[in-house]
Structure formats: C-alpha cells, structure tokens
mmCIF file of N, CA and C in Angstrom:
data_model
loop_
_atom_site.group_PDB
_atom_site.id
_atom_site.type_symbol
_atom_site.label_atom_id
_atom_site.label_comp_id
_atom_site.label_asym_id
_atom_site.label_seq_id
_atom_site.Cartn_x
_atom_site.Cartn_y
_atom_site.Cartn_z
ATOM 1 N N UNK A 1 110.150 96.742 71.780
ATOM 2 C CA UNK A 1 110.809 97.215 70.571
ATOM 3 C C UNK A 1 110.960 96.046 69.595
ATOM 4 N N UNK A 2 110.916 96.354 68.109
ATOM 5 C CA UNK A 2 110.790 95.285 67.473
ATOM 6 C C UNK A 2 112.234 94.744 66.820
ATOM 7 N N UNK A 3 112.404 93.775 66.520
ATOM 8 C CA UNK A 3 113.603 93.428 66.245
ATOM 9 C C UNK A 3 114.070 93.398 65.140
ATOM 10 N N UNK A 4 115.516 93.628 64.482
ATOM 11 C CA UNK A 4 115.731 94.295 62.986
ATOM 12 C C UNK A 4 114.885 93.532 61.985
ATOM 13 N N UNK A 5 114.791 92.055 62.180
ATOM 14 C CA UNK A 5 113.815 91.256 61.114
ATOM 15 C C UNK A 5 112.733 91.876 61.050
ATOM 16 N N UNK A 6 111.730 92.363 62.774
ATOM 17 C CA UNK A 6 110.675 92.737 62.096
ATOM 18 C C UNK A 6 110.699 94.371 61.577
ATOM 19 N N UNK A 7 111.423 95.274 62.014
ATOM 20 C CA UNK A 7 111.676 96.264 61.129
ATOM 21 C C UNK A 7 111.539 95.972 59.604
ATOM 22 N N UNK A 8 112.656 94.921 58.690
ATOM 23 C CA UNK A 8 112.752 94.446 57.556
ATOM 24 C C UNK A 8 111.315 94.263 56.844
ATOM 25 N N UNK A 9 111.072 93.439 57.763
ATOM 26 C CA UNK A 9 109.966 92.861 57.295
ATOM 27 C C UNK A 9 108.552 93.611 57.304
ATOM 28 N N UNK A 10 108.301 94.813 58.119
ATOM 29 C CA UNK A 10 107.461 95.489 57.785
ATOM 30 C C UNK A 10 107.411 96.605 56.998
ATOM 31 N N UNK A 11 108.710 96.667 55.981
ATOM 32 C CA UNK A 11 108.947 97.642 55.465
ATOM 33 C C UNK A 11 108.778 97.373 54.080
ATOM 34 N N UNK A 12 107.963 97.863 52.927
ATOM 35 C CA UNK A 12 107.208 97.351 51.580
ATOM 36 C C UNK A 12 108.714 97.330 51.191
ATOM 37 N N UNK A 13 109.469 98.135 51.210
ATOM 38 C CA UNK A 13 110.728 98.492 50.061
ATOM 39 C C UNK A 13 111.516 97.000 50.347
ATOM 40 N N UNK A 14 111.217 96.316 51.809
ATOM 41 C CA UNK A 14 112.374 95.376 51.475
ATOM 42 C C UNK A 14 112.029 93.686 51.506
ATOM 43 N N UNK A 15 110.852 93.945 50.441
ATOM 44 C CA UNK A 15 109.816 92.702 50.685
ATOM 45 C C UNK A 15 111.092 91.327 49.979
ATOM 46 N N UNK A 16 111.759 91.770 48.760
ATOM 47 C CA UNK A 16 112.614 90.950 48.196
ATOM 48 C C UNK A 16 113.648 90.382 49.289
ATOM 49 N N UNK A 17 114.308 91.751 50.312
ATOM 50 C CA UNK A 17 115.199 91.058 50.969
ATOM 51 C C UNK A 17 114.568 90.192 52.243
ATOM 52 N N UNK A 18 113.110 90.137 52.454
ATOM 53 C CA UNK A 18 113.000 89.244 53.281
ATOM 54 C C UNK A 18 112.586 88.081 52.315
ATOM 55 N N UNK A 19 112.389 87.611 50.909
ATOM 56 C CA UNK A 19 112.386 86.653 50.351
ATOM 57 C C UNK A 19 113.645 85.951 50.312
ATOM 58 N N UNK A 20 114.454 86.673 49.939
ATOM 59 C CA UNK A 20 115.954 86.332 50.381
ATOM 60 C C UNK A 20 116.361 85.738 52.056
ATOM 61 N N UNK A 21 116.104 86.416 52.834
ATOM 62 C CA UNK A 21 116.471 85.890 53.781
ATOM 63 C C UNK A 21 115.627 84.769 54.381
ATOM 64 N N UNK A 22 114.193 84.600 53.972
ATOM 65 C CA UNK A 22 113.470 83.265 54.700
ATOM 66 C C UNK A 22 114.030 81.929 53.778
ATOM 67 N N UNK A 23 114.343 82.536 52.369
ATOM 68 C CA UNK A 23 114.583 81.307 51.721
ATOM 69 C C UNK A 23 116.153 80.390 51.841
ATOM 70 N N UNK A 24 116.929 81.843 52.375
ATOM 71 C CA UNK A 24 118.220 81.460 53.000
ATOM 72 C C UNK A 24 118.232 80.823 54.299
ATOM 73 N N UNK A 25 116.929 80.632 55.143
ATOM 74 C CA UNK A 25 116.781 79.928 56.529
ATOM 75 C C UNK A 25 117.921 81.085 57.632
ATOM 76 N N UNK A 26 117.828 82.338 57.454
ATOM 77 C CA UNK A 26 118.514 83.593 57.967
ATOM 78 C C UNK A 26 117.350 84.103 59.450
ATOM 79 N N UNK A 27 115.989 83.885 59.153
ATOM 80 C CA UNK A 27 115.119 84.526 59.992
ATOM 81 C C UNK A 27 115.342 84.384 61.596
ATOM 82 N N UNK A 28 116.014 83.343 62.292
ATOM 83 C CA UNK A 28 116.417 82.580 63.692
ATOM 84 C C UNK A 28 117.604 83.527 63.936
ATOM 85 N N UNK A 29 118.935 83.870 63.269
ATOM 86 C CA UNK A 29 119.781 84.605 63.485
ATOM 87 C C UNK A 29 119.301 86.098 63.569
ATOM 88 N N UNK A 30 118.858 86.242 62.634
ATOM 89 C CA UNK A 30 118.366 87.415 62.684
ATOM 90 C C UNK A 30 117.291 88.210 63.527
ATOM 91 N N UNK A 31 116.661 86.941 64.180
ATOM 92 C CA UNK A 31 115.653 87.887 64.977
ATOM 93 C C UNK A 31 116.718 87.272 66.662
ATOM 94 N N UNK A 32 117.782 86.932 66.670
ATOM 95 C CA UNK A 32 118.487 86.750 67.844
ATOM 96 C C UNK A 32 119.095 87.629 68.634
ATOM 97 N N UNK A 33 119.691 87.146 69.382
ATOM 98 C CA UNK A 33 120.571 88.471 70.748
ATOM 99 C C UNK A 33 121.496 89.888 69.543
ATOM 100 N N UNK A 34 122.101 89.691 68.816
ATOM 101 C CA UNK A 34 122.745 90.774 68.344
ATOM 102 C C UNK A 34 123.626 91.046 69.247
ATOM 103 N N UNK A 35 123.888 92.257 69.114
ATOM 104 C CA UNK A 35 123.632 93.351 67.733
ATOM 105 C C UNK A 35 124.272 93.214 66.232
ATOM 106 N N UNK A 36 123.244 93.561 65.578
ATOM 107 C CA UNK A 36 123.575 92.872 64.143
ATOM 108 C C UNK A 36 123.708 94.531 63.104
ATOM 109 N N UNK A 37 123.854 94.865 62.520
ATOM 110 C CA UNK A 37 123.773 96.097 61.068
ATOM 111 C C UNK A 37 123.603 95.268 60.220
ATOM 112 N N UNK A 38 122.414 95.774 59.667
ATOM 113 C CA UNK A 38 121.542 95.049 57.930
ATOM 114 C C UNK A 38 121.816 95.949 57.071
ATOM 115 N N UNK A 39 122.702 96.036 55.990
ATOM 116 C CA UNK A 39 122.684 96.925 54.811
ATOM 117 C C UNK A 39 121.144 96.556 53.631
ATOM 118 N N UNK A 40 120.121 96.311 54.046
ATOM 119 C CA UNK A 40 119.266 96.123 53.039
ATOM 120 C C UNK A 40 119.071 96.530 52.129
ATOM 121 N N UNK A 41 119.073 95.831 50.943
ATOM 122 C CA UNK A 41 118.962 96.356 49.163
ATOM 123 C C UNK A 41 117.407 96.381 49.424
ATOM 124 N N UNK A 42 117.100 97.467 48.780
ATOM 125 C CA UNK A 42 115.746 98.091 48.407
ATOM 126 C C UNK A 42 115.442 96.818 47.244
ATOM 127 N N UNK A 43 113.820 96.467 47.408
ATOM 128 C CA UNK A 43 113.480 96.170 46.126
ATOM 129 C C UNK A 43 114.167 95.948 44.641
ATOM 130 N N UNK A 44 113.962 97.675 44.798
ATOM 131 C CA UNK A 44 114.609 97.832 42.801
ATOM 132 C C UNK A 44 115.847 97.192 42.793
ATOM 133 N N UNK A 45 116.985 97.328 44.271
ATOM 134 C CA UNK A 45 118.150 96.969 43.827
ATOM 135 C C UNK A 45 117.965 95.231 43.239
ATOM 136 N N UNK A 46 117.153 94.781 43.840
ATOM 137 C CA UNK A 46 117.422 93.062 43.296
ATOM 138 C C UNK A 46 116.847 93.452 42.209
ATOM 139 N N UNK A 47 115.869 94.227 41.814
ATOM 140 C CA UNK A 47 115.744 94.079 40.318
ATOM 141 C C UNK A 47 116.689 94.670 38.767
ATOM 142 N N UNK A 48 117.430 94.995 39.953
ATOM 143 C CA UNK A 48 118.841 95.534 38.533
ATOM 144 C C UNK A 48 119.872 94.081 38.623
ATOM 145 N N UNK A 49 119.639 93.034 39.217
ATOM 146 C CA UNK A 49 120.393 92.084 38.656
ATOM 147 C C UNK A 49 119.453 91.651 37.510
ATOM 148 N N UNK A 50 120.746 90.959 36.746
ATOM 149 C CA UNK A 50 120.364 90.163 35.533
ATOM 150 C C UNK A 50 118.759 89.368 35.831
ATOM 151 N N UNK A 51 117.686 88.967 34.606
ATOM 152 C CA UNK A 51 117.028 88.256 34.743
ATOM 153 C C UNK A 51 116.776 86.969 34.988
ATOM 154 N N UNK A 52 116.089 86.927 35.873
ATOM 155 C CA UNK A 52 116.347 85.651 36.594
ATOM 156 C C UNK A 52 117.024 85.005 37.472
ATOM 157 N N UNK A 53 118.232 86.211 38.270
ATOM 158 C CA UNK A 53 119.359 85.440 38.928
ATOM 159 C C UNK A 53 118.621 85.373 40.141
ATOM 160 N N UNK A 54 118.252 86.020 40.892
ATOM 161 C CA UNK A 54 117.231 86.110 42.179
ATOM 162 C C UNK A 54 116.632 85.378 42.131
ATOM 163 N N UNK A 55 115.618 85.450 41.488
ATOM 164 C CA UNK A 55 114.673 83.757 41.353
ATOM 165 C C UNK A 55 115.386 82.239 41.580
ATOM 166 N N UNK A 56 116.336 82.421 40.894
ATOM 167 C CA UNK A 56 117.331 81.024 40.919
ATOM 168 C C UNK A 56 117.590 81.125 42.210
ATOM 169 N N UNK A 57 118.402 81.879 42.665
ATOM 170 C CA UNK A 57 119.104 81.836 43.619
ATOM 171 C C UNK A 57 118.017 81.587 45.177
ATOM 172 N N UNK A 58 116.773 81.862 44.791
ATOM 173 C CA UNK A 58 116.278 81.589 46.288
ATOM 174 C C UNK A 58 115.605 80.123 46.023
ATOM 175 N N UNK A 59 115.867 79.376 45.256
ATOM 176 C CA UNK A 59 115.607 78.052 45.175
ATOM 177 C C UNK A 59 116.231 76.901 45.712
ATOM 178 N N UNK A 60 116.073 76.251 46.650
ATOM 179 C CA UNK A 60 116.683 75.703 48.165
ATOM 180 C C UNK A 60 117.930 74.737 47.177
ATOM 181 N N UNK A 61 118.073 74.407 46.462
ATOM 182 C CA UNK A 61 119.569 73.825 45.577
ATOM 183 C C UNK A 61 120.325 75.249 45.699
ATOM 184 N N UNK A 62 119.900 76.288 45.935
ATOM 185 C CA UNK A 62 120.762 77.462 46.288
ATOM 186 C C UNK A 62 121.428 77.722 47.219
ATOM 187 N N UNK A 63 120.171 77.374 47.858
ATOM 188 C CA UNK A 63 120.409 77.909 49.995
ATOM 189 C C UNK A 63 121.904 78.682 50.390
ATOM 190 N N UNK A 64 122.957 78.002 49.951
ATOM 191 C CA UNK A 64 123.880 78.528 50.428
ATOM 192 C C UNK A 64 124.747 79.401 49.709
ATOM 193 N N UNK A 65 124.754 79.752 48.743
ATOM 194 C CA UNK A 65 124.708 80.926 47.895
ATOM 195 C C UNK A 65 124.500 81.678 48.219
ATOM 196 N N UNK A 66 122.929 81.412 48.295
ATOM 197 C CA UNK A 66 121.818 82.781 48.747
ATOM 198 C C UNK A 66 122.683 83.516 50.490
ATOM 199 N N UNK A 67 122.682 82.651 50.726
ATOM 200 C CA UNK A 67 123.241 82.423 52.024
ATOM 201 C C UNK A 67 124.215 83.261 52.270
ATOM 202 N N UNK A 68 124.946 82.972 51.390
ATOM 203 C CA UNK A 68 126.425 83.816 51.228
ATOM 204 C C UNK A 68 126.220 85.182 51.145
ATOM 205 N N UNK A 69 125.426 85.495 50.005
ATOM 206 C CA UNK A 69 125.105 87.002 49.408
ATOM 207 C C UNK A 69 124.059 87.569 50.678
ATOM 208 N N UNK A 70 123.125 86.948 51.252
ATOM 209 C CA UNK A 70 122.624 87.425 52.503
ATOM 210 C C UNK A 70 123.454 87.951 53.572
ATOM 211 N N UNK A 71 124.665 87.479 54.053
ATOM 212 C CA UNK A 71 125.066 87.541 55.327
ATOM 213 C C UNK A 71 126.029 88.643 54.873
ATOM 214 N N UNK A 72 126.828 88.536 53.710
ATOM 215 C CA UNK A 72 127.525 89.510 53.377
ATOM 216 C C UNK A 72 126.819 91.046 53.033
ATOM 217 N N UNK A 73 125.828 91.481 53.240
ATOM 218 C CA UNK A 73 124.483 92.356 53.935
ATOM 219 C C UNK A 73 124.856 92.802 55.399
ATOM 220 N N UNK A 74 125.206 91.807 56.163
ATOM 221 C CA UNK A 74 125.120 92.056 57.372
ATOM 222 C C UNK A 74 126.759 91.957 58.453
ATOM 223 N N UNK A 75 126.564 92.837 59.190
ATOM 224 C CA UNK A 75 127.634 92.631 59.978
ATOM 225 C C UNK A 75 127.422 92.709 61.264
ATOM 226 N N UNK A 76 128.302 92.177 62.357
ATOM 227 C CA UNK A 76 128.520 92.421 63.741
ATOM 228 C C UNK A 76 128.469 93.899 64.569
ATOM 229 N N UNK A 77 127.348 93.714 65.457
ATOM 230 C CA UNK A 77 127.754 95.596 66.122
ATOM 231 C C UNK A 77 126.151 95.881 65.812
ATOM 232 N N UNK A 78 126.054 97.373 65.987
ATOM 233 C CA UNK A 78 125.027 98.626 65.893
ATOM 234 C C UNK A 78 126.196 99.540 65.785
ATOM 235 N N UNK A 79 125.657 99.969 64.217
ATOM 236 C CA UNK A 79 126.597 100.652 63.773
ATOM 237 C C UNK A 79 125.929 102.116 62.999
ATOM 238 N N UNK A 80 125.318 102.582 63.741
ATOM 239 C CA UNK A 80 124.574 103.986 62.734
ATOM 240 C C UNK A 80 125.226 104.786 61.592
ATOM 241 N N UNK A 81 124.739 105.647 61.073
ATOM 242 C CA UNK A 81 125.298 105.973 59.637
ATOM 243 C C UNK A 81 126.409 107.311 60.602
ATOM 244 N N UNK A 82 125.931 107.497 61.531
ATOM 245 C CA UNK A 82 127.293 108.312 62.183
ATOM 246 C C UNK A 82 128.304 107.575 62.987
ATOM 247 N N UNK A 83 128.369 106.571 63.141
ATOM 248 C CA UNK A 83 130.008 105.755 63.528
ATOM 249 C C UNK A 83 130.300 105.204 62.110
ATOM 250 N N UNK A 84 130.242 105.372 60.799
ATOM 251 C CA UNK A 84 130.988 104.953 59.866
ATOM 252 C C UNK A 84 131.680 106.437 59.224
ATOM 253 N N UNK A 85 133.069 105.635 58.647
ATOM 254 C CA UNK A 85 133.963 106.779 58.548
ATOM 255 C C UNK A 85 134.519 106.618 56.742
ATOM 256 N N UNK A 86 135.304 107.572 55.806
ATOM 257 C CA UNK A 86 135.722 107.207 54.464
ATOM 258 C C UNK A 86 136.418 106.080 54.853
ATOM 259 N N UNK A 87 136.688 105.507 53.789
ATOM 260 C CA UNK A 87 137.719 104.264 54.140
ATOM 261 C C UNK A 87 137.670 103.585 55.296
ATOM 262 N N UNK A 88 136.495 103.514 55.984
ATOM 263 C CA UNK A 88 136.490 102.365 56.947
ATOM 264 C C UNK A 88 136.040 100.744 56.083
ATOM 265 N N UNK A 89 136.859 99.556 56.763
ATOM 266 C CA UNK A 89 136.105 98.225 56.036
ATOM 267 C C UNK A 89 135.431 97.702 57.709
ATOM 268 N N UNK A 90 134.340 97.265 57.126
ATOM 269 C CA UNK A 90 133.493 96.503 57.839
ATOM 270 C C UNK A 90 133.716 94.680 57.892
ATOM 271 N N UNK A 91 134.013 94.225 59.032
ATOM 272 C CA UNK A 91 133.867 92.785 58.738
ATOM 273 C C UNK A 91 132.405 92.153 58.432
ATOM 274 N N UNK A 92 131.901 91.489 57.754
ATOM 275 C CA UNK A 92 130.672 90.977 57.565
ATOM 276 C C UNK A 92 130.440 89.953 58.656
ATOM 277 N N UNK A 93 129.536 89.358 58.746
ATOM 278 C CA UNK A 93 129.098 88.022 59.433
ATOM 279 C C UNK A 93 129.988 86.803 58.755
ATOM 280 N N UNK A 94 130.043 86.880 57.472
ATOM 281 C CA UNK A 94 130.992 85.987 56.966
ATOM 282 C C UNK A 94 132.259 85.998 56.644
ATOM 283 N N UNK A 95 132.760 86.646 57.591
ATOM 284 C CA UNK A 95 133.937 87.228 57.056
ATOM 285 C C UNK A 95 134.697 88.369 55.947
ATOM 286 N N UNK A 96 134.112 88.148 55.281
ATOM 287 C CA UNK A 96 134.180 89.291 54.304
ATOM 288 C C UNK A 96 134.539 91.008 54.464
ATOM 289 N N UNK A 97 135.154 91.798 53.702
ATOM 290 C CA UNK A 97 134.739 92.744 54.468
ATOM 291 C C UNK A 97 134.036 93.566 53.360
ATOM 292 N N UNK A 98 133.297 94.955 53.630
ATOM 293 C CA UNK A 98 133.075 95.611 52.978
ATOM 294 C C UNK A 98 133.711 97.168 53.139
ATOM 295 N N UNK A 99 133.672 97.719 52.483
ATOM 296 C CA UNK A 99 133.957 99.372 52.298
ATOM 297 C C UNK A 99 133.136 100.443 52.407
ATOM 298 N N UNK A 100 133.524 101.647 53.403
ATOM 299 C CA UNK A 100 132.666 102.506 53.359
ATOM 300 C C UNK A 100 133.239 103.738 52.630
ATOM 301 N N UNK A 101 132.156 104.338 52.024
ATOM 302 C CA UNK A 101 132.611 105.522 51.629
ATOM 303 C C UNK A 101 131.438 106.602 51.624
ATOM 304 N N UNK A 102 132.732 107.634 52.347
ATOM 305 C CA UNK A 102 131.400 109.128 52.731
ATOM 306 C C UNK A 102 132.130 110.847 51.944
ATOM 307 N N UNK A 103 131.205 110.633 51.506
ATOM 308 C CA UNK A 103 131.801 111.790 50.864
ATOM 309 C C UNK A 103 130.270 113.213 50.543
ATOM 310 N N UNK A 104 130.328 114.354 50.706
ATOM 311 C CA UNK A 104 129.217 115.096 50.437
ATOM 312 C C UNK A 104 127.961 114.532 51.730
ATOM 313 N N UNK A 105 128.543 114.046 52.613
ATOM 314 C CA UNK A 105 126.998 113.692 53.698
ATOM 315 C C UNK A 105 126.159 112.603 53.362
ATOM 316 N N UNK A 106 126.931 111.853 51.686
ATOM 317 C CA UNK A 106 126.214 110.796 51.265
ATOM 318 C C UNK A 106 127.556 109.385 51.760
ATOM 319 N N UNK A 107 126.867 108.329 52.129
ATOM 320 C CA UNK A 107 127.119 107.022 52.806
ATOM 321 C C UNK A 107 127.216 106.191 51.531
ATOM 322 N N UNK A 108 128.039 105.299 51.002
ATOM 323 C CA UNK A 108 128.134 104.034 50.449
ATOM 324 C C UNK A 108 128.960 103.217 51.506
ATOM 325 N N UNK A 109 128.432 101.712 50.633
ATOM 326 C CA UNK A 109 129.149 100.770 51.397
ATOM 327 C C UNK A 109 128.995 99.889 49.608
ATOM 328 N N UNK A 110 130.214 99.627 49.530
ATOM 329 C CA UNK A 110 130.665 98.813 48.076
ATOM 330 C C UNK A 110 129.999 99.308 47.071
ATOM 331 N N UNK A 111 129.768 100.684 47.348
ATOM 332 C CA UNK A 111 129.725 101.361 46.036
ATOM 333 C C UNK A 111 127.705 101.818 46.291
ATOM 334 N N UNK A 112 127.506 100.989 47.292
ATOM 335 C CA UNK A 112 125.495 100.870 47.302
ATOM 336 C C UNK A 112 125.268 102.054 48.066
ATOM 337 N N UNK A 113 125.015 103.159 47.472
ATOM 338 C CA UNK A 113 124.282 104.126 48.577
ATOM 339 C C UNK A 113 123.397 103.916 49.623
ATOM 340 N N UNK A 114 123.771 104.632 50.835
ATOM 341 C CA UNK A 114 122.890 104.347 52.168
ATOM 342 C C UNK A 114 121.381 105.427 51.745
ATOM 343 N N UNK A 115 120.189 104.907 52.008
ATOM 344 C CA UNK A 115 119.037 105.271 51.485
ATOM 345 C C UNK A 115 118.266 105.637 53.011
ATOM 346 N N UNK A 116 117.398 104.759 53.181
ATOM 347 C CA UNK A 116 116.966 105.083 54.670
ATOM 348 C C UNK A 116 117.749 104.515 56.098
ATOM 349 N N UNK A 117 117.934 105.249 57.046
ATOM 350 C CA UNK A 117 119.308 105.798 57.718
ATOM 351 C C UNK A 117 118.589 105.029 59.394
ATOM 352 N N UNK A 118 119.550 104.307 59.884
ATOM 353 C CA UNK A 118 119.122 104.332 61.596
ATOM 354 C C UNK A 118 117.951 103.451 62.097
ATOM 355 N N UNK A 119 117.406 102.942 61.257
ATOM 356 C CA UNK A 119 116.131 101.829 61.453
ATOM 357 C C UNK A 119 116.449 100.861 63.191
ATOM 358 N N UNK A 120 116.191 101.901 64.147
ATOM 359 C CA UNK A 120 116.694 100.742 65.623
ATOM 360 C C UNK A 120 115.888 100.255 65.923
ATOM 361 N N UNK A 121 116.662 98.969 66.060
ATOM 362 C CA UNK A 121 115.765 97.771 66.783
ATOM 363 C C UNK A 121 116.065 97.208 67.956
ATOM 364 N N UNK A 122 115.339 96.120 69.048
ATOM 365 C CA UNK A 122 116.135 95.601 70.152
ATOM 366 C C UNK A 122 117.616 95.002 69.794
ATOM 367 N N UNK A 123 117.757 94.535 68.787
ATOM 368 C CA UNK A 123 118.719 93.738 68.112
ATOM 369 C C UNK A 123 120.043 94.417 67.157
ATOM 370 N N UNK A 124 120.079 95.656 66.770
ATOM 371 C CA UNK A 124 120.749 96.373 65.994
ATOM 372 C C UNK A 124 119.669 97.364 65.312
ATOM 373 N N UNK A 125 120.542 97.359 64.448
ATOM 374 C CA UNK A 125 119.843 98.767 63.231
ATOM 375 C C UNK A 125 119.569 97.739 61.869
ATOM 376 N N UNK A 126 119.243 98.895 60.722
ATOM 377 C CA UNK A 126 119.142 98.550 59.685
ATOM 378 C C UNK A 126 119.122 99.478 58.784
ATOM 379 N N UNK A 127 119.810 99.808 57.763
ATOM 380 C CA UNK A 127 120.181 100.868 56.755
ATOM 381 C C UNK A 127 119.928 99.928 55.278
ATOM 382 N N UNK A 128 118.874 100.974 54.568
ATOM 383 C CA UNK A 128 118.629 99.894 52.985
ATOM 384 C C UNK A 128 118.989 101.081 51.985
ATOM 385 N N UNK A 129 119.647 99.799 51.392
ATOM 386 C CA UNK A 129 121.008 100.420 50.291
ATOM 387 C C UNK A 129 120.256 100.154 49.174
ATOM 388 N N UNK A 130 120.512 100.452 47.586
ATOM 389 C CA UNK A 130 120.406 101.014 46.363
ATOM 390 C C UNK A 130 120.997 99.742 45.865
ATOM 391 N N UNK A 131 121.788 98.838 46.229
ATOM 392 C CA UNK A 131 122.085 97.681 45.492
ATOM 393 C C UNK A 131 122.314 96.388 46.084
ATOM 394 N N UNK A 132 122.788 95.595 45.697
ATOM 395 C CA UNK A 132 123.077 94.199 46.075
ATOM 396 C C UNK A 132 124.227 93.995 45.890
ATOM 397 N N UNK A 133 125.080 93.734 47.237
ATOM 398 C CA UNK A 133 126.913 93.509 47.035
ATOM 399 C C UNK A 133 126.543 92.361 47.172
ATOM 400 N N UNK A 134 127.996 91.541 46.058
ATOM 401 C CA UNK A 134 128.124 90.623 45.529
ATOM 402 C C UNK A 134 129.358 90.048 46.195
ATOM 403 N N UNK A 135 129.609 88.837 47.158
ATOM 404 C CA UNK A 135 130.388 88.438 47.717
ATOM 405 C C UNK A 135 131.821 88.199 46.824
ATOM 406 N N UNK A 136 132.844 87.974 47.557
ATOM 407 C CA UNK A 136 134.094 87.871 46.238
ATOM 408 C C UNK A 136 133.844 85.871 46.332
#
C-alpha cells in the first residue's frame, strides 16, 4: 500500500502541494510511521493566493514559513471524513488547531471545503481541500 506522500504525489490536482512540501524538506515525515491526515489544497487553491506569495514562499530563505503553512495541513491520527463532527477542532502537527464544520453532508475545515474524501494509505489518509489555511 502506498503511503499518503505517494498518494499526494501521484495525484495531478496536488502537484503544488507536493512543491510545497519537498521545498519545506516535509517528504521524510511524511512518508514515516504515522498515522498522519493531509488536508491537501487542490492546485487552484494555491492559485487564489495573492501573486507571487507561493513562489516566494517555497524559496529555501522561506523554509520555515513554508514549513509552518505545510504542517498546519496536517494532523495526528487517520481521521476519515466520517469521524469528523460540527464544531470539532483538530490539533495540527504544529500545534495549532483547526475547525471542522459539517453541515448539508458537506465537510469544511477553516472554512476549505473537503473535495476528494478517504485517500488511504499505509500511513494515514488524505482529504484535498478548496483552499490554503493560513496559520495564526
């Protein structure tokens, strides 16, 4: 079975978030023991930030930025789109938490709609979201 990185990574929609994550030096954690949940932003979502911030940001004077906004993506567990509840918060990898919200059979987490659902891997899952949460 392949592991959530290579799920990620063979998937066209989330070619940006694996630019993001090799340039964040994320790929070693991520293909590790787990279990991990990847909220992955689709493509388009990095392209609704401002111009140019992505680009900057995966430029190794970044690293840990990038870093930041990567991990806060991800949290502790295997967590399918049926163990999340309204108003549940998620701890991130970095502490952080995020928010879920379910309402109508549709999934957000900080507002990013859940898009494709359950992606299992040896390592966790992976669910790719509609945007890019922005660490506080």
């Amino acid at each position: 079975m392949s592991t959530i990185l290579e799920i990620a990574n063979g998937n066209k929609s989330l070619t940006s978030l694996m630019k993001g994550v090799k340039a964040a030096g994320l790929e070693d954690a991520l293909n590790g023991r787990g279990p991990f949940t990847i909220f992955a932003p689709i493509n388009m979502a990095f392209s609704k930030l401002a111009p140019g911030i992505f680009d900057n940001l995966v430029k190794p004077a970044n690293k840990q930025q990038l870093s930041d906004i990567m991990n806060f993506h991800v949290i502790p567990g295997k967590n399918l789109v049926t163990d999340l509840s309204n108003g549940q918060k998620l701890k991130t990898v970095n502490g952080q938490e995020l928010s879920v919200t379910v309402s109508n059979d549709e999934v957000r987490i900080n507002g990013a709609k859940v898009l494709a659902q359950n992606m299992q891997g040896s390592n966790g899952v992976v669910h790719s979201i509609d945007a890019v949460n922005m660490p506080l």
